[in-house]
Amino acid sequence: MSEKPWGGRFESPTDEFVEAFNASTDVDARMYAEDIAGSKAHAKMLCQQGILSSEDLKAILRGLDVVYGEIESGELEFTIALEDVHMNIESRLTALIGDAGKRLHTARSRNDQVTTDTRLYLRRRTDGMIDRLRHLQSVLVLLAEEHAASIMPGFTHLQTAQPVTLGHHLLAYVEMFERDAARFLDARQRMNQCPLGSAALAGTTFPIDRYMTADLLGFDAPTANSLDAVSDRDYIMELLAAASICSIHLSRFSEELILWMSAQFGFIDLPDAFCTGSSIMPQKKNPDMPELVRGKSGRIIGGLVAILTTVKGLPLAYNKDMQEDKTAVFDAFDNLEGCLRVFGDMLPGMKVNKEVLHKAASSGFATATDLADALVRAGVPFRDAHEIVGKSVGHCIREKIELHAMDAAACAAIDARLNVEMVRELSVEACVAARDHIGGTAPQQVLQQVALWQQRLATGATASDSTMGSGE
Ligand code: ARG
């Protein structure tokens, strides 16, 4: 009985199954470094405020270092009997240093402690995620530079629409990942406030200095309302929303890579190291990594739904339901980081079949819009031009030829305004080169965007300036 830090008012022990069911060590053990940093900051503040003696502080700081070492080396194993990372560490500290360890929890509750640890932990992981996003962006920018003028079909409705450059297509994902990084940064900034001192829910009777703990832990400020601070899980929702959107971008990208690698498309080949074979069909090389990444978005989005639903009906302030908050976000972060890593490592080895891409862009009447534009420039109203080109396409389908192969007689038969020169000038190169404005697919524009991105990624704030405050 006495081994539970809260056991005083209890007469009989916890049910054995409940003990295991109630425990969160398997999920929260990974926050041990943050828990120890938080305890160090709290102890220093207690001492500065005259709430803890300097002898006790010294013992606590030394003891926490020992506990940290024991966890790192695997010497200290957490027990579910002590429920979570917080009570395991405090109990080991007390075993090491005695009464001073028992004084550490003055003016603190696990309710402010757990959300402080979680914010610190997720702040570090968010910085890591942003770094992964930046890396993937640089990989894509490099590929975009190489393929600034590689022509491929652009699709709408997955039907050939107009020629685009592969560089332009890849830079579309650089834009998406930029918004993802911005969402993570935005959430990071909002969550970077220190709940310590909110205690159980109402604050504490001790003369604490919340600015000091906030500062020691690298937070921008203390939270302003104790009830809000211990029950707020917005930051987990926001991070999971950012993670979900990012995973959707990766999933769309995956879908394209999977299509492009099929024999029917034949646009690309992914490196062997990121594919697997079939145990029965010897010819198979399957794009497992994009498929798995596409699949991961399901569980990451599941995590977002889980946290939203968990918090939805909760009265203020802390409720035990909230222990479920970490499972989803940790799982989502582990998996999303894995996805970003796999893409960053896989894409530099992607083989692009430029001839196949070019051929695909040159068939399927991808230049039809440009023929209509040429008629418009010759004074034909756009709707008439659309009709004339539509008839031309019909003619070509019947004759099994491409638009540029139409002869003068065929042009004249369709419409007197259709000049064979316009038809002969059609080329996919001309199509992409003509879209030469900001946001357009012209190789020129792609190279300009590449240069801009290279500059931004080299100088950009990567949020790696975070300081957890080692507590030193
Ligand atoms: N294990 C708990 C969690 O992760 C820690 C906070 C518990 N607080 C409490 N009063 N039971 O949420």
Coordinates of C-alpha atoms and ligand atoms in Angstrom, one line a residue:
M1 CA 0.0 0.0 0.0
S2 CA 2.6 2.5 1.1
E3 CA 4.3 2.3 -2.3
K4 CA 1.6 4.4 -4.0
P5 CA 2.4 8.1 -3.5
W6 CA -1.3 8.7 -3.0
G7 CA -2.0 5.7 -0.9
G8 CA -2.7 7.5 2.4
R9 CA -6.5 7.5 2.3
F10 CA -6.9 4.0 0.8
E11 CA -7.7 0.9 2.8
S12 CA -7.4 -1.8 0.2
P13 CA -5.0 -2.3 -2.7
T14 CA -5.6 -1.5 -6.3
D15 CA -7.1 -4.4 -8.3
E16 CA -4.4 -6.2 -10.1
F17 CA -5.8 -5.8 -13.6
V18 CA -6.8 -2.1 -12.9
E19 CA -3.2 -1.5 -11.9
A20 CA -2.0 -2.5 -15.3
F21 CA -4.9 -1.0 -17.2
N22 CA -4.5 2.3 -15.4
A23 CA -0.8 2.6 -16.1
S24 CA 0.6 4.8 -18.8
T25 CA 4.3 4.0 -18.5
D26 CA 4.5 2.2 -21.8
V27 CA 3.5 5.4 -23.5
D28 CA 4.9 8.2 -21.3
A29 CA 8.3 6.6 -20.4
R30 CA 9.7 8.3 -23.5
M31 CA 9.2 11.7 -21.8
Y32 CA 11.8 11.0 -19.1
A33 CA 14.3 13.6 -20.2
E34 CA 11.5 16.3 -20.2
D35 CA 10.2 15.1 -16.9
I36 CA 13.6 15.4 -15.3
A37 CA 14.3 18.8 -16.9
G38 CA 10.9 20.0 -15.6
S39 CA 11.6 18.8 -12.1
K40 CA 15.0 20.5 -12.1
A41 CA 13.5 23.8 -13.1
H42 CA 10.8 23.4 -10.5
A43 CA 13.2 22.6 -7.7
K44 CA 15.5 25.5 -8.6
M45 CA 12.5 27.9 -8.5
L46 CA 11.4 26.4 -5.1
C47 CA 14.8 27.1 -3.7
Q48 CA 15.1 30.6 -5.1
Q49 CA 11.7 31.4 -3.6
G50 CA 12.8 30.0 -0.2
I51 CA 10.4 27.1 -0.4
L52 CA 13.2 24.5 -0.6
S53 CA 16.6 24.6 1.2
S54 CA 19.7 24.7 -0.9
E55 CA 20.9 21.4 0.6
D56 CA 17.6 19.8 -0.6
L57 CA 18.0 21.4 -4.0
K58 CA 21.6 20.1 -4.4
A59 CA 20.4 16.6 -3.4
I60 CA 17.5 16.7 -5.8
L61 CA 19.6 17.9 -8.8
R62 CA 22.3 15.3 -8.1
G63 CA 19.7 12.6 -7.6
L64 CA 17.9 13.5 -10.8
D65 CA 21.1 13.2 -12.7
V66 CA 21.6 9.7 -11.2
V67 CA 18.1 8.7 -12.2
Y68 CA 18.6 10.1 -15.7
G69 CA 21.8 8.0 -16.0
E70 CA 20.0 4.9 -14.7
I71 CA 17.2 5.3 -17.3
E72 CA 19.6 5.9 -20.1
S73 CA 21.7 2.8 -19.3
G74 CA 18.6 0.7 -18.9
E75 CA 19.4 0.1 -15.3
L76 CA 16.1 1.6 -14.0
E77 CA 13.0 -0.2 -15.1
F78 CA 9.7 1.5 -14.7
T79 CA 7.0 -0.3 -12.8
I80 CA 3.3 -0.1 -13.7
A81 CA 2.6 -0.1 -10.0
L82 CA 3.8 3.5 -10.1
E83 CA 1.5 4.3 -13.0
D84 CA 3.5 6.7 -15.0
V85 CA 6.9 8.3 -15.8
H86 CA 6.3 11.0 -13.2
M87 CA 5.8 8.8 -10.2
N88 CA 8.4 6.3 -11.3
I89 CA 11.1 9.0 -11.4
E90 CA 10.0 10.7 -8.2
S91 CA 9.9 7.4 -6.4
R92 CA 13.4 6.4 -7.6
L93 CA 14.7 9.9 -6.6
T94 CA 13.3 9.5 -3.1
A95 CA 14.8 6.0 -2.8
L96 CA 18.1 7.6 -3.7
I97 CA 18.1 10.8 -1.6
G98 CA 15.3 10.4 1.0
D99 CA 13.3 13.3 2.4
A100 CA 14.6 15.8 -0.1
G101 CA 13.0 13.7 -2.9
K102 CA 9.7 13.8 -1.1
R103 CA 9.8 17.7 -1.0
L104 CA 10.1 18.0 -4.8
H105 CA 6.3 17.7 -5.4
T106 CA 5.7 20.8 -3.3
A107 CA 3.5 23.4 -5.2
R108 CA 3.1 21.0 -8.1
S109 CA 0.7 18.3 -9.3
R110 CA 0.9 15.6 -11.9
N111 CA -1.7 17.6 -13.8
D112 CA 0.6 20.5 -14.5
Q113 CA 3.6 18.2 -14.7
V114 CA 2.2 15.9 -17.4
T115 CA 1.2 18.7 -19.7
T116 CA 4.5 20.5 -19.2
D117 CA 6.4 17.3 -20.1
T118 CA 4.2 16.7 -23.1
R119 CA 4.6 20.2 -24.4
L120 CA 8.4 20.0 -24.0
Y121 CA 8.5 16.6 -25.7
L122 CA 6.3 17.5 -28.6
R123 CA 8.2 20.8 -29.0
R124 CA 11.3 18.8 -29.6
R125 CA 9.6 16.4 -31.9
T126 CA 8.0 19.2 -33.9
D127 CA 11.4 20.7 -34.5
G128 CA 12.6 17.4 -35.7
M129 CA 9.5 17.1 -38.0
I130 CA 10.2 20.6 -39.5
D131 CA 13.8 19.6 -40.1
R132 CA 12.6 16.4 -42.0
L133 CA 10.2 18.5 -44.1
R134 CA 13.0 21.0 -44.9
H135 CA 15.2 18.1 -46.0
L136 CA 12.6 16.6 -48.2
Q137 CA 12.0 20.0 -49.7
S138 CA 15.7 20.3 -50.6
V139 CA 15.7 16.8 -52.2
L140 CA 12.7 17.9 -54.3
V141 CA 14.2 21.2 -55.3
L142 CA 17.3 19.4 -56.5
L143 CA 15.2 17.0 -58.6
A144 CA 13.2 19.9 -59.9
E145 CA 16.3 21.6 -61.1
E146 CA 17.4 18.5 -62.9
H147 CA 14.0 18.2 -64.5
A148 CA 13.2 21.8 -65.1
A149 CA 12.7 21.0 -68.8
S150 CA 11.6 17.4 -68.6
I151 CA 8.3 17.4 -70.3
M152 CA 5.4 15.1 -69.1
P153 CA 1.7 15.1 -69.5
G154 CA -0.2 17.1 -67.0
F155 CA -3.5 15.5 -66.0
T156 CA -7.0 16.6 -64.9
H157 CA -9.4 13.8 -64.1
L158 CA -6.4 11.6 -64.7
Q159 CA -6.8 12.3 -68.4
T160 CA -4.1 13.9 -70.4
A161 CA -4.7 17.7 -70.2
Q162 CA -1.7 19.8 -71.1
P163 CA 2.1 19.3 -71.1
V164 CA 3.9 20.3 -68.0
T165 CA 7.4 20.0 -66.8
L166 CA 8.3 17.4 -64.2
G167 CA 10.2 20.1 -62.3
H168 CA 7.0 22.1 -62.0
H169 CA 5.1 19.1 -60.8
L170 CA 7.7 18.4 -58.1
L171 CA 7.8 22.0 -56.9
A172 CA 4.0 21.7 -56.3
Y173 CA 4.9 19.3 -53.4
V174 CA 7.6 21.7 -52.2
E175 CA 4.8 24.3 -51.8
M176 CA 2.6 21.8 -49.9
F177 CA 5.4 20.8 -47.5
E178 CA 6.1 24.5 -46.9
R179 CA 2.6 25.0 -45.7
D180 CA 3.0 21.9 -43.6
A181 CA 6.1 23.3 -42.0
A182 CA 4.3 26.6 -41.4
R183 CA 1.4 24.8 -39.7
F184 CA 3.8 22.9 -37.4
L185 CA 5.7 26.2 -36.6
D186 CA 2.4 27.9 -35.9
A187 CA 1.3 25.2 -33.5
R188 CA 4.7 25.2 -31.9
Q189 CA 4.5 28.9 -31.2
R190 CA 1.1 28.7 -29.6
M191 CA 1.9 25.7 -27.4
N192 CA 5.1 27.2 -26.1
Q193 CA 3.7 28.4 -22.8
C194 CA 4.6 26.9 -19.4
P195 CA 1.7 25.3 -17.4
L196 CA 4.0 24.6 -14.3
G197 CA 2.6 26.3 -11.2
S198 CA -1.0 25.6 -12.3
A199 CA -0.7 22.7 -9.9
A200 CA -3.8 20.5 -9.7
L201 CA -6.2 23.1 -11.2
A202 CA -6.3 26.3 -9.1
G203 CA -2.7 27.2 -8.6
T204 CA -0.8 26.9 -5.3
T205 CA -0.6 28.6 -1.9
F206 CA 3.2 28.9 -2.2
P207 CA 5.0 32.0 -3.4
I208 CA 6.2 30.5 -6.7
D209 CA 7.9 32.3 -9.5
R210 CA 6.3 31.0 -12.7
Y211 CA 8.4 33.3 -15.0
M212 CA 11.5 31.6 -13.7
T213 CA 10.3 28.0 -14.5
A214 CA 9.0 29.1 -17.9
D215 CA 12.3 30.8 -18.7
L216 CA 14.4 27.8 -17.5
L217 CA 12.5 25.5 -19.8
G218 CA 12.6 27.7 -22.9
F219 CA 8.9 28.6 -22.8
D220 CA 7.9 32.1 -24.0
A221 CA 5.7 32.7 -20.9
P222 CA 3.7 31.0 -18.2
T223 CA 0.1 30.1 -19.1
A224 CA -2.4 32.7 -17.9
N225 CA -5.2 30.5 -16.5
S226 CA -4.5 27.5 -14.3
L227 CA -7.8 25.7 -15.2
D228 CA -7.2 26.1 -18.9
A229 CA -3.5 25.1 -18.5
V230 CA -4.1 21.7 -17.0
S231 CA -7.1 20.8 -19.3
D232 CA -5.9 22.3 -22.6
R233 CA -5.0 19.7 -25.2
D234 CA -5.4 22.1 -28.2
Y235 CA -1.7 21.7 -28.9
I236 CA -2.2 18.0 -29.5
M237 CA -5.2 18.6 -31.7
E238 CA -3.3 21.2 -33.7
L239 CA -0.2 19.0 -34.1
L240 CA -2.3 16.1 -35.2
A241 CA -4.2 18.3 -37.6
A242 CA -0.9 19.5 -39.1
A243 CA 0.4 15.9 -39.2
S244 CA -2.8 14.7 -40.9
I245 CA -2.6 17.3 -43.6
C246 CA 1.0 16.6 -44.2
S247 CA 0.3 12.8 -44.3
I248 CA -2.4 13.6 -46.9
H249 CA 0.2 15.4 -49.1
L250 CA 2.5 12.4 -48.8
S251 CA -0.4 10.1 -49.6
R252 CA -1.2 12.0 -52.8
F253 CA 2.4 12.0 -53.8
S254 CA 2.6 8.3 -53.1
E255 CA -0.4 7.6 -55.3
E256 CA 1.3 9.4 -58.2
L257 CA 4.6 7.5 -57.7
I258 CA 2.6 4.2 -57.6
L259 CA 0.8 5.0 -60.8
W260 CA 4.0 6.3 -62.5
M261 CA 5.9 3.1 -61.7
S262 CA 3.2 0.8 -63.2
A263 CA 4.0 -0.8 -66.5
Q264 CA 1.1 1.1 -68.0
F265 CA 2.7 4.5 -67.2
G266 CA 6.4 3.5 -67.1
F267 CA 7.4 7.1 -66.1
I268 CA 9.7 6.2 -63.3
D269 CA 11.5 3.4 -61.5
L270 CA 12.1 3.5 -57.7
P271 CA 15.3 2.1 -56.3
D272 CA 15.4 -1.6 -55.4
A273 CA 16.2 -0.7 -51.8
F274 CA 12.7 0.8 -51.4
C275 CA 10.7 -1.9 -53.2
T276 CA 9.9 -5.5 -52.6
G277 CA 9.2 -8.5 -54.8
S278 CA 6.4 -11.1 -54.9
S279 CA 6.7 -14.5 -53.4
I280 CA 4.8 -16.0 -56.3
M281 CA 5.2 -13.7 -59.3
P282 CA 8.9 -13.4 -60.2
Q283 CA 8.5 -10.4 -62.5
K284 CA 7.1 -8.2 -59.7
K285 CA 8.8 -5.1 -58.2
N286 CA 6.3 -3.5 -55.9
P287 CA 6.4 0.2 -54.8
D288 CA 5.9 -0.8 -51.1
M289 CA 7.2 2.4 -49.6
P290 CA 4.8 4.8 -51.3
E291 CA 2.0 2.3 -50.7
L292 CA 2.9 2.1 -47.0
V293 CA 3.2 5.9 -46.7
R294 CA -0.2 6.2 -48.4
G295 CA -1.6 3.8 -45.8
K296 CA 0.0 5.5 -42.8
S297 CA -2.2 8.6 -43.5
G298 CA -5.1 6.4 -42.3
R299 CA -3.8 5.9 -38.8
I300 CA -2.5 9.5 -38.5
I301 CA -5.9 10.9 -39.4
G302 CA -7.3 8.3 -36.9
G303 CA -5.1 9.9 -34.2
L304 CA -6.7 13.3 -34.9
V305 CA -10.2 11.9 -34.7
A306 CA -9.2 10.1 -31.4
I307 CA -8.0 13.3 -29.6
L308 CA -10.9 15.4 -30.8
T309 CA -13.4 12.8 -29.6
T310 CA -11.5 12.2 -26.3
V311 CA -11.6 15.8 -25.3
K312 CA -15.0 16.7 -26.7
G313 CA -17.2 16.1 -23.7
L314 CA -14.7 16.8 -20.9
P315 CA -15.6 19.2 -18.1
L316 CA -12.7 21.3 -16.7
A317 CA -10.2 20.6 -15.6
Y318 CA -8.0 17.4 -15.7
N319 CA -9.8 14.1 -16.3
K320 CA -8.2 10.7 -16.5
D321 CA -9.5 10.4 -20.1
M322 CA -6.6 12.8 -21.0
Q323 CA -4.1 10.0 -20.3
E324 CA -5.2 8.8 -23.8
D325 CA -3.9 12.0 -25.4
K326 CA -0.3 10.9 -25.9
T327 CA -0.9 7.5 -27.6
A328 CA -2.3 9.0 -30.7
V329 CA 0.1 11.9 -31.1
F330 CA 3.2 9.9 -30.4
D331 CA 2.1 7.2 -32.9
A332 CA 1.3 9.8 -35.5
F333 CA 4.7 11.6 -35.0
D334 CA 6.7 8.4 -35.1
N335 CA 5.0 7.3 -38.3
L336 CA 4.9 10.7 -40.1
E337 CA 8.6 11.2 -39.3
G338 CA 9.2 7.7 -40.8
C339 CA 7.3 8.7 -43.9
L340 CA 9.3 11.9 -44.4
R341 CA 12.5 10.0 -43.8
V342 CA 11.6 7.3 -46.4
F343 CA 10.7 9.9 -49.0
G344 CA 13.8 12.0 -48.4
D345 CA 16.0 8.9 -48.8
M346 CA 14.1 7.2 -51.7
L347 CA 13.6 10.1 -54.1
P348 CA 17.2 10.9 -54.9
G349 CA 17.4 7.3 -56.3
M350 CA 14.3 7.6 -58.5
K351 CA 15.0 6.9 -62.2
V352 CA 13.0 9.1 -64.5
N353 CA 12.3 7.7 -68.0
K354 CA 12.4 11.1 -69.8
E355 CA 11.6 9.6 -73.3
V356 CA 8.5 7.8 -72.0
L357 CA 7.4 11.0 -70.3
H358 CA 8.0 13.1 -73.5
K359 CA 6.1 10.5 -75.6
A360 CA 3.2 10.4 -73.2
A361 CA 3.0 14.2 -73.3
S362 CA 3.1 14.2 -77.1
S363 CA 0.1 11.9 -77.5
G364 CA -3.4 12.3 -76.2
F365 CA -3.8 15.8 -77.9
A366 CA -2.1 17.6 -75.0
T367 CA -1.4 20.5 -77.4
A368 CA -5.1 21.1 -78.2
T369 CA -5.5 24.1 -76.0
D370 CA -2.5 25.7 -77.6
L371 CA -4.0 25.3 -81.0
A372 CA -7.1 27.0 -79.8
D373 CA -5.0 29.8 -78.4
A374 CA -3.3 30.2 -81.8
L375 CA -6.6 30.6 -83.5
V376 CA -7.7 33.2 -80.9
R377 CA -4.5 35.1 -81.6
A378 CA -5.5 35.1 -85.2
G379 CA -8.8 36.8 -84.3
V380 CA -11.1 33.7 -83.9
P381 CA -13.4 34.0 -80.9
F382 CA -12.4 31.4 -78.2
R383 CA -15.6 29.4 -78.3
D384 CA -15.3 29.1 -82.2
A385 CA -11.6 28.1 -81.7
H386 CA -12.7 25.5 -79.2
E387 CA -15.1 24.0 -81.7
I388 CA -12.6 24.0 -84.6
V389 CA -10.0 22.2 -82.5
G390 CA -12.6 19.8 -81.2
K391 CA -13.4 18.8 -84.8
S392 CA -9.7 18.6 -85.6
V393 CA -9.2 16.2 -82.6
G394 CA -12.1 14.1 -83.9
H395 CA -10.5 14.0 -87.3
C396 CA -7.2 12.9 -85.8
I397 CA -8.8 10.2 -83.8
R398 CA -10.4 8.7 -86.9
E399 CA -7.2 9.0 -88.8
K400 CA -5.0 7.8 -85.9
I401 CA -2.7 10.8 -86.2
E402 CA -1.6 13.6 -83.9
L403 CA -2.7 17.2 -84.4
H404 CA 0.7 18.4 -85.8
A405 CA 0.4 15.7 -88.6
M406 CA -2.7 17.2 -90.1
D407 CA -2.2 18.4 -93.7
A408 CA -3.4 21.6 -95.4
A409 CA -6.4 19.9 -97.0
A410 CA -7.6 18.4 -93.7
C411 CA -7.3 21.8 -92.1
A412 CA -9.2 23.6 -94.8
A413 CA -11.9 21.0 -94.7
I414 CA -12.5 21.5 -91.0
D415 CA -12.5 25.4 -91.1
A416 CA -11.1 28.0 -93.4
R417 CA -9.7 29.8 -90.4
L418 CA -7.5 26.8 -89.5
N419 CA -4.1 27.4 -90.9
V420 CA -1.8 24.4 -91.4
E421 CA 1.1 26.5 -90.1
M422 CA -0.6 26.8 -86.7
V423 CA -0.8 23.0 -86.7
R424 CA 2.8 22.5 -87.7
E425 CA 4.1 24.8 -85.0
L426 CA 2.5 22.7 -82.3
S427 CA 5.1 21.1 -80.0
V428 CA 5.1 20.2 -76.3
E429 CA 8.2 22.2 -76.0
A430 CA 6.4 25.3 -77.3
C431 CA 3.5 24.5 -75.0
V432 CA 5.5 24.6 -71.8
A433 CA 7.8 27.4 -72.8
A434 CA 4.8 29.6 -73.5
R435 CA 3.5 29.4 -70.0
D436 CA 6.1 31.8 -68.9
H437 CA 4.7 33.7 -66.0
I438 CA 4.8 33.4 -62.2
G439 CA 3.3 30.1 -61.3
G440 CA 3.5 28.7 -64.8
T441 CA 5.2 25.5 -66.0
A442 CA 7.9 27.0 -68.3
P443 CA 11.4 25.7 -67.7
Q444 CA 12.5 29.3 -67.1
Q445 CA 9.9 29.7 -64.4
V446 CA 10.8 26.4 -62.8
L447 CA 14.5 27.4 -62.6
Q448 CA 13.5 30.7 -61.0
Q449 CA 11.5 29.0 -58.4
V450 CA 14.3 26.5 -57.8
A451 CA 16.7 29.4 -57.2
L452 CA 14.2 31.0 -54.8
W453 CA 13.7 27.8 -52.9
Q454 CA 17.5 27.1 -52.7
Q455 CA 17.9 30.6 -51.1
R456 CA 15.0 30.1 -48.7
L457 CA 16.0 26.7 -47.6
A458 CA 19.6 27.8 -47.0
T459 CA 18.7 30.8 -45.0
G460 CA 15.2 29.9 -43.7
A461 CA 14.4 29.6 -40.0
T462 CA 14.2 25.9 -39.3
A463 CA 13.0 26.2 -35.8
S464 CA 16.1 24.3 -34.6
D465 CA 16.9 27.2 -32.3
S466 CA 14.6 25.6 -29.7
T467 CA 16.0 25.3 -26.2
M468 CA 14.5 22.8 -23.8
G469 CA 16.7 24.1 -21.1
S470 CA 18.8 21.3 -19.8
G471 CA 17.9 22.5 -16.3
E472 CA 21.6 23.3 -15.8
Ligands
ARG1 N1 -0.6 9.4 -16.1 C1 -1.4 10.6 -16.1 C2 -1.6 11.1 -17.5 O1 -0.9 10.8 -18.4 C3 -0.7 11.7 -15.3 C4 -1.6 12.7 -14.7 C5 -2.5 12.1 -13.7 N2 -3.1 13.0 -12.8 C6 -4.0 12.5 -12.0 N3 -4.5 13.3 -11.2 N4 -4.4 11.3 -12.0 O2 -2.5 11.9 -17.8

